[in-house]
Amino acid sequence: MKIVQQYWKKARPLTLREALEDCVVGKSERGKSFVYKKYYGYVMAVVLRYISTEMEAEEAVNESFVKVFRKIASFEMHADESALEKTFRSWLARIAVNTSIDLLRTRKPTSFLEDTSDEELKSHTVVMTDRLGVEDIMKLLTRLPDIQRSIFNLFEIEGYSHEEIGTMLNIPESTSRTYLTRAKQRLRKLYIEEFSVSHNIHS
């Protein structure tokens, strides 16, 4: 009976809690494999909001998981299963965001801070009441310069303040605000261009 129980325990899929405990206590590859496979797509989706090239995104994802397994003992596991899933995903996302930003900062500053001029955007500025759909924004984000895309994500999606973003990117708080404004203007410009093309095709 004991052998059957042991076999059943090994054969059935792990729960998230068991996998995390296995990573911390057992330190076996089974727990790590579960976490990696289950959340690879999620972490990749987070990273792709900041890094557009496939090779660099893959590098950031793998580096994120290295950090996750290195720090996993510090993650506080919630007693409630649904809350555990939610808090773990948030923890993963935070590590993925920081890893992506670190990777971007290793590039030459001139490459990271390369931007669109104010003059180029002025003629495309749209009133603030214009609404962009979430799916539309996520598709268009990949076409923004790195600095604009990163600040838009950090402020609008991750909820960081301009002061925190300035610290993360080593730029003045005012610069973060300027780039966020430019990112929104650029998104509206791209959205109008996409909508016009689509409208012409279907008209």
Short mmCIF file of C-alpha atoms in Angstrom, two decimals:
data_model
loop_
_atom_site.label_atom_id
_atom_site.label_comp_id
_atom_site.label_asym_id
_atom_site.label_seq_id
_atom_site.Cartn_x
_atom_site.Cartn_y
_atom_site.Cartn_z
CA MET A 1 0.00 0.00 0.00
CA LYS A 2 2.85 2.33 0.89
CA ILE A 3 4.50 1.67 -2.51
CA VAL A 4 1.22 2.46 -4.30
CA GLN A 5 0.87 5.73 -2.38
CA GLN A 6 4.46 6.70 -3.20
CA TYR A 7 3.91 5.84 -6.87
CA TRP A 8 0.67 7.86 -6.98
CA LYS A 9 2.35 10.84 -5.37
CA LYS A 10 5.11 10.76 -7.98
CA ALA A 11 2.80 10.05 -10.91
CA ARG A 12 0.13 12.72 -10.37
CA PRO A 13 0.85 16.31 -11.50
CA LEU A 14 2.31 18.70 -8.98
CA THR A 15 0.34 21.62 -7.63
CA LEU A 16 1.95 25.06 -7.66
CA ARG A 17 2.45 24.90 -3.90
CA GLU A 18 4.11 21.49 -4.09
CA ALA A 19 6.35 22.64 -6.93
CA LEU A 20 7.45 25.74 -5.01
CA GLU A 21 8.09 23.72 -1.86
CA ASP A 22 10.04 21.22 -3.94
CA CYS A 23 12.20 24.05 -5.33
CA VAL A 24 12.94 25.35 -1.84
CA VAL A 25 13.20 22.17 0.23
CA GLY A 26 13.84 19.32 -2.19
CA LYS A 27 15.74 21.46 -4.69
CA SER A 28 14.95 18.89 -7.38
CA GLU A 29 14.52 19.49 -11.08
CA ARG A 30 10.89 18.32 -10.95
CA GLY A 31 9.67 21.44 -9.19
CA LYS A 32 11.76 23.75 -11.36
CA SER A 33 10.56 22.00 -14.51
CA PHE A 34 6.93 22.46 -13.45
CA VAL A 35 7.37 26.20 -12.79
CA TYR A 36 9.37 26.77 -15.98
CA LYS A 37 6.90 24.96 -18.27
CA LYS A 38 3.78 26.38 -16.63
CA TYR A 39 4.93 30.01 -16.63
CA TYR A 40 7.29 30.21 -19.61
CA GLY A 41 4.61 31.69 -21.88
CA TYR A 42 3.51 34.16 -19.22
CA VAL A 43 7.06 35.41 -18.58
CA MET A 44 7.73 35.63 -22.32
CA ALA A 45 4.59 37.77 -22.76
CA VAL A 46 5.84 40.15 -20.07
CA VAL A 47 9.34 40.34 -21.56
CA LEU A 48 8.03 40.99 -25.09
CA ARG A 49 6.39 44.17 -23.85
CA TYR A 50 9.91 45.53 -23.38
CA ILE A 51 12.14 43.60 -25.77
CA SER A 52 11.13 43.17 -29.40
CA THR A 53 13.86 40.89 -30.76
CA GLU A 54 13.29 37.16 -30.31
CA MET A 55 16.86 36.27 -29.34
CA GLU A 56 17.12 38.98 -26.66
CA ALA A 57 13.64 38.14 -25.36
CA GLU A 58 14.63 34.48 -24.98
CA GLU A 59 17.76 35.56 -23.12
CA ALA A 60 15.73 37.75 -20.77
CA VAL A 61 13.20 34.97 -20.09
CA ASN A 62 15.88 32.43 -19.20
CA GLU A 63 17.72 34.96 -17.04
CA SER A 64 14.42 35.73 -15.29
CA PHE A 65 13.92 32.07 -14.38
CA VAL A 66 17.51 31.82 -13.13
CA LYS A 67 16.71 34.71 -10.75
CA VAL A 68 13.37 33.17 -9.81
CA PHE A 69 14.95 29.88 -8.71
CA ARG A 70 17.76 31.74 -6.96
CA LYS A 71 15.32 33.89 -4.95
CA ILE A 72 12.41 31.50 -4.62
CA ALA A 73 13.04 30.87 -0.92
CA SER A 74 12.25 34.54 -0.28
CA PHE A 75 8.82 34.29 -1.94
CA GLU A 76 6.07 34.33 0.68
CA MET A 77 3.52 31.63 -0.13
CA HIS A 78 -0.08 32.64 0.54
CA ALA A 79 -2.25 30.09 2.35
CA ASP A 80 -5.11 30.44 -0.16
CA GLU A 81 -4.51 28.60 -3.45
CA SER A 82 -6.03 31.24 -5.75
CA ALA A 83 -4.17 34.01 -3.92
CA LEU A 84 -0.94 31.99 -4.18
CA GLU A 85 -1.32 31.78 -7.97
CA LYS A 86 -1.99 35.51 -8.23
CA THR A 87 0.86 36.61 -5.97
CA PHE A 88 3.32 34.25 -7.64
CA ARG A 89 2.45 35.57 -11.09
CA SER A 90 2.93 39.13 -9.83
CA TRP A 91 6.29 38.18 -8.33
CA LEU A 92 7.34 36.53 -11.58
CA ALA A 93 6.27 39.57 -13.60
CA ARG A 94 8.26 41.93 -11.39
CA ILE A 95 11.42 39.86 -11.85
CA ALA A 96 10.81 39.63 -15.62
CA VAL A 97 10.31 43.40 -15.89
CA ASN A 98 13.48 44.19 -13.92
CA THR A 99 15.47 41.66 -15.95
CA SER A 100 14.22 43.19 -19.21
CA ILE A 101 15.10 46.70 -18.08
CA ASP A 102 18.56 45.56 -16.97
CA LEU A 103 19.14 44.01 -20.39
CA LEU A 104 18.05 47.20 -22.15
CA ARG A 105 20.35 49.28 -19.96
CA THR A 106 23.36 47.20 -20.96
CA ARG A 107 22.97 48.58 -24.47
CA LYS A 108 24.74 51.78 -25.39
CA PRO A 109 22.86 54.74 -23.85
CA THR A 110 22.52 56.42 -27.25
CA SER A 111 20.78 53.35 -28.63
CA PHE A 112 18.41 53.04 -25.68
CA LEU A 113 17.57 56.74 -25.58
CA GLU A 114 17.19 57.16 -29.32
CA ASP A 115 13.84 58.80 -29.83
CA THR A 116 11.41 60.53 -32.17
CA SER A 117 11.65 64.31 -32.36
CA ASP A 118 8.86 66.53 -31.06
CA GLU A 119 8.49 68.08 -34.52
CA GLU A 120 7.69 64.69 -36.06
CA LEU A 121 4.91 64.09 -33.55
CA LYS A 122 3.24 67.51 -33.41
CA SER A 123 1.18 67.05 -36.56
CA HIS A 124 -0.11 63.69 -35.31
CA THR A 125 -1.16 64.68 -31.80
CA VAL A 126 -4.71 63.57 -31.04
CA VAL A 127 -7.01 64.79 -28.26
CA MET A 128 -6.81 62.85 -25.01
CA THR A 129 -10.40 61.59 -25.34
CA ASP A 130 -9.39 59.16 -28.10
CA ARG A 131 -9.63 55.56 -26.88
CA LEU A 132 -7.22 52.87 -27.94
CA GLY A 133 -8.21 49.24 -27.44
CA VAL A 134 -5.94 47.15 -25.21
CA GLU A 135 -5.23 44.62 -27.97
CA ASP A 136 -4.49 47.44 -30.41
CA ILE A 137 -2.04 49.03 -27.98
CA MET A 138 -0.20 45.75 -27.31
CA LYS A 139 0.28 45.19 -31.05
CA LEU A 140 1.47 48.74 -31.68
CA LEU A 141 3.82 48.82 -28.67
CA THR A 142 6.39 46.75 -30.54
CA ARG A 143 6.76 49.61 -33.02
CA LEU A 144 7.75 52.17 -30.39
CA PRO A 145 11.39 53.04 -29.61
CA ASP A 146 12.71 51.04 -26.64
CA ILE A 147 12.65 53.97 -24.20
CA GLN A 148 9.06 54.91 -25.04
CA ARG A 149 7.83 51.31 -24.91
CA SER A 150 9.57 50.66 -21.60
CA ILE A 151 8.23 53.77 -19.88
CA PHE A 152 4.70 53.24 -21.21
CA ASN A 153 4.72 49.68 -19.85
CA LEU A 154 6.26 50.59 -16.51
CA PHE A 155 3.83 53.45 -15.89
CA GLU A 156 0.57 52.34 -17.53
CA ILE A 157 0.75 48.56 -17.06
CA GLU A 158 3.08 47.84 -14.13
CA GLY A 159 1.99 50.88 -12.12
CA TYR A 160 5.41 52.37 -11.31
CA SER A 161 5.64 56.11 -10.56
CA HIS A 162 7.78 58.42 -12.68
CA GLU A 163 10.17 58.74 -9.74
CA GLU A 164 10.59 54.95 -9.59
CA ILE A 165 10.98 54.73 -13.38
CA GLY A 166 13.63 57.45 -13.29
CA THR A 167 15.58 55.43 -10.73
CA MET A 168 15.25 52.20 -12.70
CA LEU A 169 16.34 53.74 -16.00
CA ASN A 170 18.79 56.23 -14.53
CA ILE A 171 17.00 59.22 -16.08
CA PRO A 172 15.40 62.35 -14.55
CA GLU A 173 11.75 62.07 -13.49
CA SER A 174 10.86 64.84 -15.96
CA THR A 175 12.40 62.82 -18.79
CA SER A 176 10.20 59.86 -17.87
CA ARG A 177 7.12 62.09 -18.11
CA THR A 178 8.25 63.45 -21.49
CA TYR A 179 8.83 59.98 -22.95
CA LEU A 180 5.44 58.77 -21.67
CA THR A 181 3.75 61.67 -23.46
CA ARG A 182 5.69 60.88 -26.63
CA ALA A 183 4.79 57.21 -26.36
CA LYS A 184 1.07 58.05 -26.17
CA GLN A 185 1.36 60.47 -29.08
CA ARG A 186 3.24 57.89 -31.13
CA LEU A 187 0.67 55.20 -30.33
CA ARG A 188 -2.14 57.47 -31.49
CA LYS A 189 -0.22 58.29 -34.66
CA LEU A 190 0.34 54.59 -35.39
CA TYR A 191 -3.26 53.77 -34.52
CA ILE A 192 -4.59 56.39 -36.93
CA GLU A 193 -2.32 55.08 -39.68
CA GLU A 194 -3.40 51.47 -39.04
CA PHE A 195 -7.07 52.41 -38.89
CA SER A 196 -6.85 54.43 -42.11
CA VAL A 197 -5.17 51.56 -43.96
CA SER A 198 -7.70 49.04 -42.63
CA HIS A 199 -10.61 51.34 -43.45
CA ASN A 200 -9.37 51.87 -47.02
CA ILE A 201 -8.95 48.13 -47.56
CA HIS A 202 -12.47 47.31 -46.40
CA SER A 203 -14.23 50.32 -47.92
#
